[in-house]
């Protein structure tokens, strides 16, 4: 007996697929952060990740360049779940922030509600970029090295990005090894594997 087959990708022949002329991907930052994508900014603890991401947030909210690449101007949603509220606010003041289109939640969000909060905030705020700092606070995990569980948790965030056409940038730590690239990310390789 056949089950109901709905909501599946189209089935195409290779010729049909090659005849498609999709639009080139749009990016929040020129050739770096794709619309509807997911990224991880990772470095050792206290290396300046949160400061760097706040500069990214200001650049996008102002439509300025970031690290030599042009940003699309738009609203940014910032979930800063770890640092004290006063520290985050003071850092934005020191960077000259005034009335840029930035909407933030400062403070912890229960993990059982995090995906619902992210999705709802994106639908209500309509940002072009959402930043989650830190990543592990947005994942319902009891074992960060379990590939299957990490993969499922990351895909839940990626699906939010894809369905809302928002780029979600996450902030995360690297491990203590001398590895570079995806191998240096703390936790399962599913973390790096699920990003754009």
Coordinates of C-alpha atoms in Angstrom, one line a residue:
X1 CA 0.0 0.0 0.0
X2 CA 1.4 3.4 -1.0
X3 CA 1.6 6.1 1.6
X4 CA 0.7 9.7 1.0
X5 CA 3.7 11.4 -0.7
X6 CA 3.5 15.1 -0.1
X7 CA 5.9 18.0 0.4
X8 CA 8.8 16.2 -1.4
X9 CA 11.4 17.9 -3.7
X10 CA 10.5 17.7 -7.3
X11 CA 11.7 14.7 -9.3
X12 CA 13.4 15.9 -12.5
X13 CA 15.5 14.3 -15.2
X14 CA 19.1 15.5 -15.5
X15 CA 18.2 17.5 -18.6
X16 CA 15.3 19.2 -16.8
X17 CA 17.6 20.0 -13.9
X18 CA 20.4 21.4 -16.1
X19 CA 17.8 23.5 -18.1
X20 CA 16.8 25.3 -14.9
X21 CA 18.2 28.8 -14.6
X22 CA 18.1 29.6 -10.9
X23 CA 18.9 33.1 -9.7
X24 CA 22.4 33.4 -8.3
X25 CA 22.3 33.2 -4.5
X26 CA 21.8 36.5 -2.6
X27 CA 24.1 37.3 0.2
X28 CA 23.8 39.4 3.3
X29 CA 27.6 40.0 3.0
X30 CA 29.0 39.9 -0.6
X31 CA 30.0 36.3 -1.4
X32 CA 30.1 35.3 2.3
X33 CA 26.8 34.9 4.2
X34 CA 24.0 33.6 1.9
X35 CA 20.4 34.5 2.5
X36 CA 18.6 31.5 4.0
X37 CA 22.0 30.1 5.2
X38 CA 23.7 29.1 8.4
X39 CA 27.2 30.0 9.6
X40 CA 29.5 29.5 12.6
X41 CA 32.0 32.1 13.7
X42 CA 34.3 30.0 15.9
X43 CA 37.5 30.8 17.8
X44 CA 39.1 30.1 21.2
X45 CA 37.5 31.6 24.3
X46 CA 38.1 35.3 24.8
X47 CA 39.5 35.7 21.3
X48 CA 37.0 38.5 20.5
X49 CA 34.2 36.5 18.7
X50 CA 31.4 38.5 20.3
X51 CA 33.1 41.8 19.6
X52 CA 33.7 40.8 16.0
X53 CA 30.0 39.7 15.6
X54 CA 28.8 43.0 17.0
X55 CA 30.8 44.8 14.4
X56 CA 29.2 42.6 11.8
X57 CA 25.8 43.5 13.3
X58 CA 26.5 47.2 13.0
X59 CA 27.9 46.9 9.5
X60 CA 24.8 45.0 8.3
X61 CA 22.4 47.4 10.1
X62 CA 24.1 50.3 8.5
X63 CA 24.7 48.8 5.0
X64 CA 28.5 49.4 5.3
X65 CA 31.4 47.1 4.4
X66 CA 32.6 44.4 6.8
X67 CA 36.1 43.0 6.4
X68 CA 36.3 44.6 2.9
X69 CA 33.0 43.1 1.7
X70 CA 29.8 45.1 1.1
X71 CA 26.8 44.3 3.4
X72 CA 23.2 44.5 2.4
X73 CA 21.5 47.0 4.7
X74 CA 18.7 45.6 6.9
X75 CA 17.4 44.8 10.3
X76 CA 19.4 42.4 12.5
X77 CA 18.1 40.2 15.3
X78 CA 20.7 39.6 18.0
X79 CA 20.3 36.9 20.7
X80 CA 23.0 37.5 23.2
X81 CA 22.3 34.7 25.7
X82 CA 25.5 34.6 27.8
X83 CA 27.1 38.0 28.5
X84 CA 25.7 40.5 31.0
X85 CA 23.2 42.9 29.5
X86 CA 25.2 45.9 30.7
X87 CA 28.4 44.6 29.0
X88 CA 26.6 44.2 25.6
X89 CA 24.9 47.6 25.8
X90 CA 28.1 49.4 26.8
X91 CA 30.1 47.7 23.9
X92 CA 27.5 48.9 21.4
X93 CA 27.7 52.4 22.9
X94 CA 31.5 52.4 22.6
X95 CA 31.2 51.3 18.9
X96 CA 29.0 54.4 18.2
X97 CA 25.6 52.6 17.9
X98 CA 22.7 55.0 17.9
X99 CA 19.4 54.0 16.4
X100 CA 20.3 51.3 13.9
X101 CA 17.7 48.7 13.1
X102 CA 18.9 46.1 15.6
X103 CA 16.5 44.1 17.8
X104 CA 18.0 42.1 20.7
X105 CA 17.2 39.7 23.4
X106 CA 19.8 39.9 26.1
X107 CA 19.9 37.0 28.5
X108 CA 19.3 33.3 28.7
X109 CA 16.4 31.6 26.9
X110 CA 15.2 28.2 28.0
X111 CA 16.5 25.5 25.6
X112 CA 13.0 23.9 25.4
X113 CA 11.7 27.2 23.9
X114 CA 14.7 28.4 21.9
X115 CA 13.7 27.2 18.4
X116 CA 10.2 28.6 18.8
X117 CA 11.6 31.9 20.1
X118 CA 14.1 32.2 17.2
X119 CA 11.4 31.4 14.6
X120 CA 8.8 33.7 16.1
X121 CA 11.3 36.6 16.5
X122 CA 12.4 36.2 12.9
X123 CA 8.8 36.3 11.7
X124 CA 7.9 39.3 13.8
X125 CA 11.2 41.3 13.3
X126 CA 11.8 40.4 9.7
X127 CA 15.6 40.7 9.9
X128 CA 18.0 39.8 7.1
X129 CA 20.5 38.6 9.6
X130 CA 20.0 36.8 13.0
X131 CA 22.9 36.2 15.3
X132 CA 22.9 33.6 18.1
X133 CA 25.7 34.0 20.7
X134 CA 26.6 31.3 21.8
X135 CA 25.5 28.4 19.6
X136 CA 25.4 25.8 22.4
X137 CA 22.8 27.8 24.2
X138 CA 20.5 27.3 21.2
X139 CA 20.9 23.6 20.9
X140 CA 18.9 21.1 23.0
X141 CA 21.7 18.6 23.5
X142 CA 23.0 16.4 26.3
X143 CA 26.0 15.3 24.3
X144 CA 27.7 17.7 21.9
X145 CA 29.8 14.9 20.4
X146 CA 26.8 12.8 19.3
X147 CA 26.7 13.2 15.5
X148 CA 23.1 12.2 15.0
X149 CA 21.8 14.5 17.7
X150 CA 24.0 17.4 16.8
X151 CA 23.0 17.1 13.2
X152 CA 19.3 17.1 14.0
X153 CA 19.7 20.1 16.3
X154 CA 21.6 22.1 13.7
X155 CA 19.2 21.1 10.9
X156 CA 16.4 22.6 13.1
X157 CA 18.2 25.9 13.0
X158 CA 19.1 25.6 9.3
X159 CA 15.4 24.9 8.5
X160 CA 14.4 28.1 10.2
X161 CA 17.0 30.0 8.1
X162 CA 15.8 28.4 4.9
X163 CA 12.1 28.9 5.5
X164 CA 12.5 32.5 6.5
X165 CA 15.2 33.5 4.0
X166 CA 17.3 34.9 6.9
X167 CA 21.0 34.2 7.4
X168 CA 21.6 32.8 10.9
X169 CA 25.1 33.4 12.2
X170 CA 26.1 31.5 15.3
X171 CA 29.1 32.1 17.6
X172 CA 30.9 29.1 19.0
X173 CA 34.2 27.9 20.5
X174 CA 37.0 26.0 19.0
X175 CA 38.7 23.1 20.7
X176 CA 42.3 23.1 22.2
X177 CA 43.8 21.3 19.3
X178 CA 46.0 22.8 16.6
X179 CA 43.5 21.8 13.9
X180 CA 42.2 24.4 11.5
X181 CA 38.9 24.9 9.8
X182 CA 36.0 22.7 10.6
X183 CA 38.1 20.2 12.5
X184 CA 38.8 22.9 15.1
X185 CA 35.2 23.4 16.1
X186 CA 34.3 22.1 19.6
X187 CA 31.9 19.2 19.4
X188 CA 30.7 16.9 16.7
X189 CA 31.7 17.5 13.1
X190 CA 28.0 17.8 12.4
X191 CA 28.3 21.4 13.6
X192 CA 30.6 22.4 10.7
X193 CA 28.9 20.0 8.3
X194 CA 25.5 21.7 8.6
X195 CA 26.7 25.2 7.8
X196 CA 27.0 27.1 4.5

